[in-house]
Structure formats: C-alpha cells, structure tokens
Amino acid sequence: MEIVILPSAAEVGVLAARKIARVVRDKPDAVLGLATGSSPLAIYAALAEQTRDGSLDVSRVSAFALDEYVGIPAEHPESYAAVIAREVTGPLHLDPAGVQVPDGRAVDLEAAGERYEEAIRAAGGVDLQILGIGANGHVGFNEPTSSFASRTRIKTLTERTRSDNARFFDSADDVPTHCLTQGLGTIMDARELLLVAQGPAKAAAVAAAVEGPVTSMCPASILQHHRRATIMVDEDAAARLTLGDYYRWTYAHKPSWQQF
Ligand code: F6R
C-alpha cells in the first residue's frame, strides 16, 4: 500500500482528484467506482472544476456506486442514487446511462446484487475504486465480520454506522437499517483502489486498516492484500499511524516518474 499523508483535508481532495484525472487521461473510457458520504466530496468538486475548465474530458467515463440504502425511495435526497446524481453525474456531466447504483428498492435483493455484479463484469471491471472508510473500518457498507469473499448483497448496518450517518437525515430513526453493498471481493477486483480519509474520527480505523492485522473485524484491512492500493489521509486521520514519519519521508522522496 502507498500511504500519503497530507497537511489538510482540502489537499487530500486535490491530490486524489489529480490521481483519478490521470487514470481517465490514460484511459478515456475508464470505469470508476464511486463512494458516497463526506470523504470523497472534495474529489468530485475538483474533478467537476477540471471538466468545467476543459482540462479533463470525462464524456466516455462510466461508473458504479459502492452501495445503496434499502427501504428509502430513489427520490429521497439521501438515497445514494440521488447523492450520486447530485454530487457526481450532474456536476461532471457524466452520461446518466453510464452511472449505476445498486437497486436498493428491488423486491428480490439477492437477484439485484447478482445483476449488479454482472453489470460490473460486462463493463470490463472497475479501473479505479474510490473508497471512504467508516469509523469502524467498513468499506462500502461491509461492516465488521463481513466476508473477504463477499459480493454485492444485503447487509445490516451497525448502530455505529447508523448514528454516524444520522447527520444526513432528519432524525436517527430515519437512517435505514439495511443496504445493498458491493462485497469486499467485489471491491478487491477493482484494478486500483484509492481510499481517502479526513479528520480525527477516522484515525483509529486508518491505523487498524493500514498497520493492524488483516481481519474481518476491520474490513478495510483487506486492502493490504491489494496490489495497487493508495491511502490518502490528512494529518488528523494519520494521527495514530505508527510509521507516519516513514510515510511522510517516502512521499517527500517519491521519484518524479512516480508522481501522481
Ligand atoms: C459510502 C460508503 C461508506 C463511506 C464511509 C465513510 O458509499 O461506502 O463506506 O465511505 O461510511 O463515510 P463518510 O465519508 O461520510 O465519513
């Protein structure tokens, strides 16, 4: 894994967007994996800015979201279908037909998960998957003890996740209890992973994911087994990393041909 520690949350957004833009320039029809939540918002804003000023062309990019709540209508402003439309598809002017979100309203959720897996396969797989991390170490909505082999399926949200996400809803009781999420096996199939985290609330999860044992108790720790995983964090989220100085030194001395 490559660990990049940056002075501020804003710089995480800018550098992550630069890395994604490079992927798209190298492969104009790249398939991106999208995360929702607060962590990637600065990335989407930076990418939207680059598409506005003409320095980035995303017209051939397609995308798959990581997850969707079960039990809220698509038009609910906090459904991930609505969030992706508002924060990504619209601002980047992506073709909506090329942007998919798991169908959390399907009557047969198991079949919906299988269809989603098939759609990702048919698109040729995900070139770069953007990830946030939950305070309990989840990626996607793969809560602790999720199988490392899991594929897109229904999951029950932990109380911790529901209370963390209550800020998006009128009341804590309104936060859905279930979701349809890409599995850890699905995420690990992406050709490249980019996890971003900002703020002190993520420090323990980041340390466990990067330096702890690979364990389903911290689902993000499976990233240690990915060949191309980059973790970009601000100083607050990096605060509990034992080898922080090494990561800072490594990034400062990154060979020019390896720059983002
Ligand atoms: C969202 C997702 C989650 C979030 C995580 C962090 O699609 O898959 O894993 O990335 O819960 O959320 P924020 O960024 O809001 O702290």
PDB file of N, CA and C in Angstrom, residues 209-242:
ATOM      1  N   ALA A 209      -6.545  -0.330   9.632  1.00  0.00           N
ATOM      2  CA  ALA A 209      -6.582  -0.811   8.246  1.00  0.00           C
ATOM      3  C   ALA A 209      -5.178  -0.937   7.666  1.00  0.00           C
ATOM      4  N   VAL A 210      -4.324   0.027   7.976  1.00  0.00           N
ATOM      5  CA  VAL A 210      -3.009   0.088   7.341  1.00  0.00           C
ATOM      6  C   VAL A 210      -1.971  -0.752   8.081  1.00  0.00           C
ATOM      7  N   GLU A 211      -2.018  -0.692   9.409  1.00  0.00           N
ATOM      8  CA  GLU A 211      -0.925  -1.296  10.180  1.00  0.00           C
ATOM      9  C   GLU A 211      -1.381  -2.454  11.072  1.00  0.00           C
ATOM     10  N   GLY A 212      -2.668  -2.666  11.161  1.00  0.00           N
ATOM     11  CA  GLY A 212      -3.161  -3.745  12.007  1.00  0.00           C
ATOM     12  C   GLY A 212      -3.143  -5.064  11.273  1.00  0.00           C
ATOM     13  N   PRO A 213      -3.576  -6.115  11.960  1.00  0.00           N
ATOM     14  CA  PRO A 213      -3.675  -7.410  11.286  1.00  0.00           C
ATOM     15  C   PRO A 213      -4.793  -7.376  10.247  1.00  0.00           C
ATOM     16  N   VAL A 214      -4.668  -8.203   9.221  1.00  0.00           N
ATOM     17  CA  VAL A 214      -5.750  -8.328   8.248  1.00  0.00           C
ATOM     18  C   VAL A 214      -6.834  -9.170   8.906  1.00  0.00           C
ATOM     19  N   THR A 215      -7.936  -8.514   9.188  1.00  0.00           N
ATOM     20  CA  THR A 215      -9.004  -9.198   9.919  1.00  0.00           C
ATOM     21  C   THR A 215     -10.344  -8.628   9.503  1.00  0.00           C
ATOM     22  N   SER A 216     -11.345  -9.496   9.456  1.00  0.00           N
ATOM     23  CA  SER A 216     -12.675  -9.016   9.071  1.00  0.00           C
ATOM     24  C   SER A 216     -13.255  -8.082  10.133  1.00  0.00           C
ATOM     25  N   MET A 217     -12.631  -8.027  11.315  1.00  0.00           N
ATOM     26  CA  MET A 217     -13.077  -7.046  12.319  1.00  0.00           C
ATOM     27  C   MET A 217     -12.771  -5.618  11.853  1.00  0.00           C
ATOM     28  N   CYS A 218     -11.794  -5.475  10.962  1.00  0.00           N
ATOM     29  CA  CYS A 218     -11.543  -4.186  10.292  1.00  0.00           C
ATOM     30  C   CYS A 218     -11.562  -4.462   8.795  1.00  0.00           C
ATOM     31  N   PRO A 219     -12.749  -4.408   8.174  1.00  0.00           N
ATOM     32  CA  PRO A 219     -12.853  -4.826   6.775  1.00  0.00           C
ATOM     33  C   PRO A 219     -11.846  -4.129   5.847  1.00  0.00           C
ATOM     34  N   ALA A 220     -11.532  -2.861   6.122  1.00  0.00           N
ATOM     35  CA  ALA A 220     -10.606  -2.135   5.243  1.00  0.00           C
ATOM     36  C   ALA A 220      -9.205  -2.727   5.272  1.00  0.00           C
ATOM     37  N   SER A 221      -8.898  -3.562   6.277  1.00  0.00           N
ATOM     38  CA  SER A 221      -7.555  -4.145   6.337  1.00  0.00           C
ATOM     39  C   SER A 221      -7.304  -5.083   5.157  1.00  0.00           C
ATOM     40  N   ILE A 222      -8.366  -5.528   4.480  1.00  0.00           N
ATOM     41  CA  ILE A 222      -8.176  -6.388   3.308  1.00  0.00           C
ATOM     42  C   ILE A 222      -7.415  -5.646   2.201  1.00  0.00           C
ATOM     43  N   LEU A 223      -7.421  -4.317   2.253  1.00  0.00           N
ATOM     44  CA  LEU A 223      -6.675  -3.551   1.243  1.00  0.00           C
ATOM     45  C   LEU A 223      -5.187  -3.887   1.273  1.00  0.00           C
ATOM     46  N   GLN A 224      -4.710  -4.391   2.402  1.00  0.00           N
ATOM     47  CA  GLN A 224      -3.298  -4.785   2.481  1.00  0.00           C
ATOM     48  C   GLN A 224      -2.975  -5.880   1.464  1.00  0.00           C
ATOM     49  N   HIS A 225      -4.018  -6.583   1.020  1.00  0.00           N
ATOM     50  CA  HIS A 225      -3.796  -7.660   0.046  1.00  0.00           C
ATOM     51  C   HIS A 225      -4.009  -7.207  -1.397  1.00  0.00           C
ATOM     52  N   HIS A 226      -4.261  -5.920  -1.601  1.00  0.00           N
ATOM     53  CA  HIS A 226      -4.447  -5.447  -2.981  1.00  0.00           C
ATOM     54  C   HIS A 226      -3.110  -5.007  -3.544  1.00  0.00           C
ATOM     55  N   ARG A 227      -2.892  -5.273  -4.829  1.00  0.00           N
ATOM     56  CA  ARG A 227      -1.602  -4.924  -5.446  1.00  0.00           C
ATOM     57  C   ARG A 227      -1.432  -3.425  -5.638  1.00  0.00           C
ATOM     58  N   ARG A 228      -2.551  -2.713  -5.820  1.00  0.00           N
ATOM     59  CA  ARG A 228      -2.431  -1.272  -6.087  1.00  0.00           C
ATOM     60  C   ARG A 228      -3.442  -0.510  -5.248  1.00  0.00           C
ATOM     61  N   ALA A 229      -3.103  -0.290  -4.010  1.00  0.00           N
ATOM     62  CA  ALA A 229      -3.989   0.457  -3.107  1.00  0.00           C
ATOM     63  C   ALA A 229      -3.248   1.685  -2.597  1.00  0.00           C
ATOM     64  N   THR A 230      -3.878   2.833  -2.741  1.00  0.00           N
ATOM     65  CA  THR A 230      -3.315   4.087  -2.233  1.00  0.00           C
ATOM     66  C   THR A 230      -4.240   4.610  -1.144  1.00  0.00           C
ATOM     67  N   ILE A 231      -3.648   5.028  -0.048  1.00  0.00           N
ATOM     68  CA  ILE A 231      -4.419   5.570   1.076  1.00  0.00           C
ATOM     69  C   ILE A 231      -4.002   7.028   1.212  1.00  0.00           C
ATOM     70  N   MET A 232      -4.907   7.961   0.999  1.00  0.00           N
ATOM     71  CA  MET A 232      -4.581   9.384   1.149  1.00  0.00           C
ATOM     72  C   MET A 232      -5.348   9.923   2.351  1.00  0.00           C
ATOM     73  N   VAL A 233      -4.603  10.451   3.309  1.00  0.00           N
ATOM     74  CA  VAL A 233      -5.234  10.923   4.549  1.00  0.00           C
ATOM     75  C   VAL A 233      -4.667  12.278   4.959  1.00  0.00           C
ATOM     76  N   ASP A 234      -5.450  13.022   5.718  1.00  0.00           N
ATOM     77  CA  ASP A 234      -4.910  14.267   6.268  1.00  0.00           C
ATOM     78  C   ASP A 234      -4.213  13.954   7.602  1.00  0.00           C
ATOM     79  N   GLU A 235      -3.560  14.962   8.158  1.00  0.00           N
ATOM     80  CA  GLU A 235      -2.779  14.730   9.386  1.00  0.00           C
ATOM     81  C   GLU A 235      -3.657  14.198  10.518  1.00  0.00           C
ATOM     82  N   ASP A 236      -4.901  14.685  10.627  1.00  0.00           N
ATOM     83  CA  ASP A 236      -5.773  14.213  11.707  1.00  0.00           C
ATOM     84  C   ASP A 236      -6.078  12.719  11.570  1.00  0.00           C
ATOM     85  N   ALA A 237      -6.362  12.294  10.358  1.00  0.00           N
ATOM     86  CA  ALA A 237      -6.685  10.878  10.142  1.00  0.00           C
ATOM     87  C   ALA A 237      -5.440  10.003  10.251  1.00  0.00           C
ATOM     88  N   ALA A 238      -4.262  10.622  10.114  1.00  0.00           N
ATOM     89  CA  ALA A 238      -2.996   9.873  10.182  1.00  0.00           C
ATOM     90  C   ALA A 238      -2.451   9.783  11.602  1.00  0.00           C
ATOM     91  N   ALA A 239      -3.131  10.436  12.550  1.00  0.00           N
ATOM     92  CA  ALA A 239      -2.540  10.667  13.876  1.00  0.00           C
ATOM     93  C   ALA A 239      -2.143   9.389  14.612  1.00  0.00           C
ATOM     94  N   ARG A 240      -2.778   8.269  14.304  1.00  0.00           N
ATOM     95  CA  ARG A 240      -2.462   7.047  15.074  1.00  0.00           C
ATOM     96  C   ARG A 240      -1.613   6.054  14.295  1.00  0.00           C
ATOM     97  N   LEU A 241      -1.061   6.513  13.179  1.00  0.00           N
ATOM     98  CA  LEU A 241      -0.177   5.626  12.408  1.00  0.00           C
ATOM     99  C   LEU A 241       1.196   5.565  13.077  1.00  0.00           C
ATOM    100  N   THR A 242       1.690   4.369  13.296  1.00  0.00           N
ATOM    101  CA  THR A 242       2.997   4.203  13.945  1.00  0.00           C
ATOM    102  C   THR A 242       4.131   4.666  13.030  1.00  0.00           C
TER     103      THR A 242
END
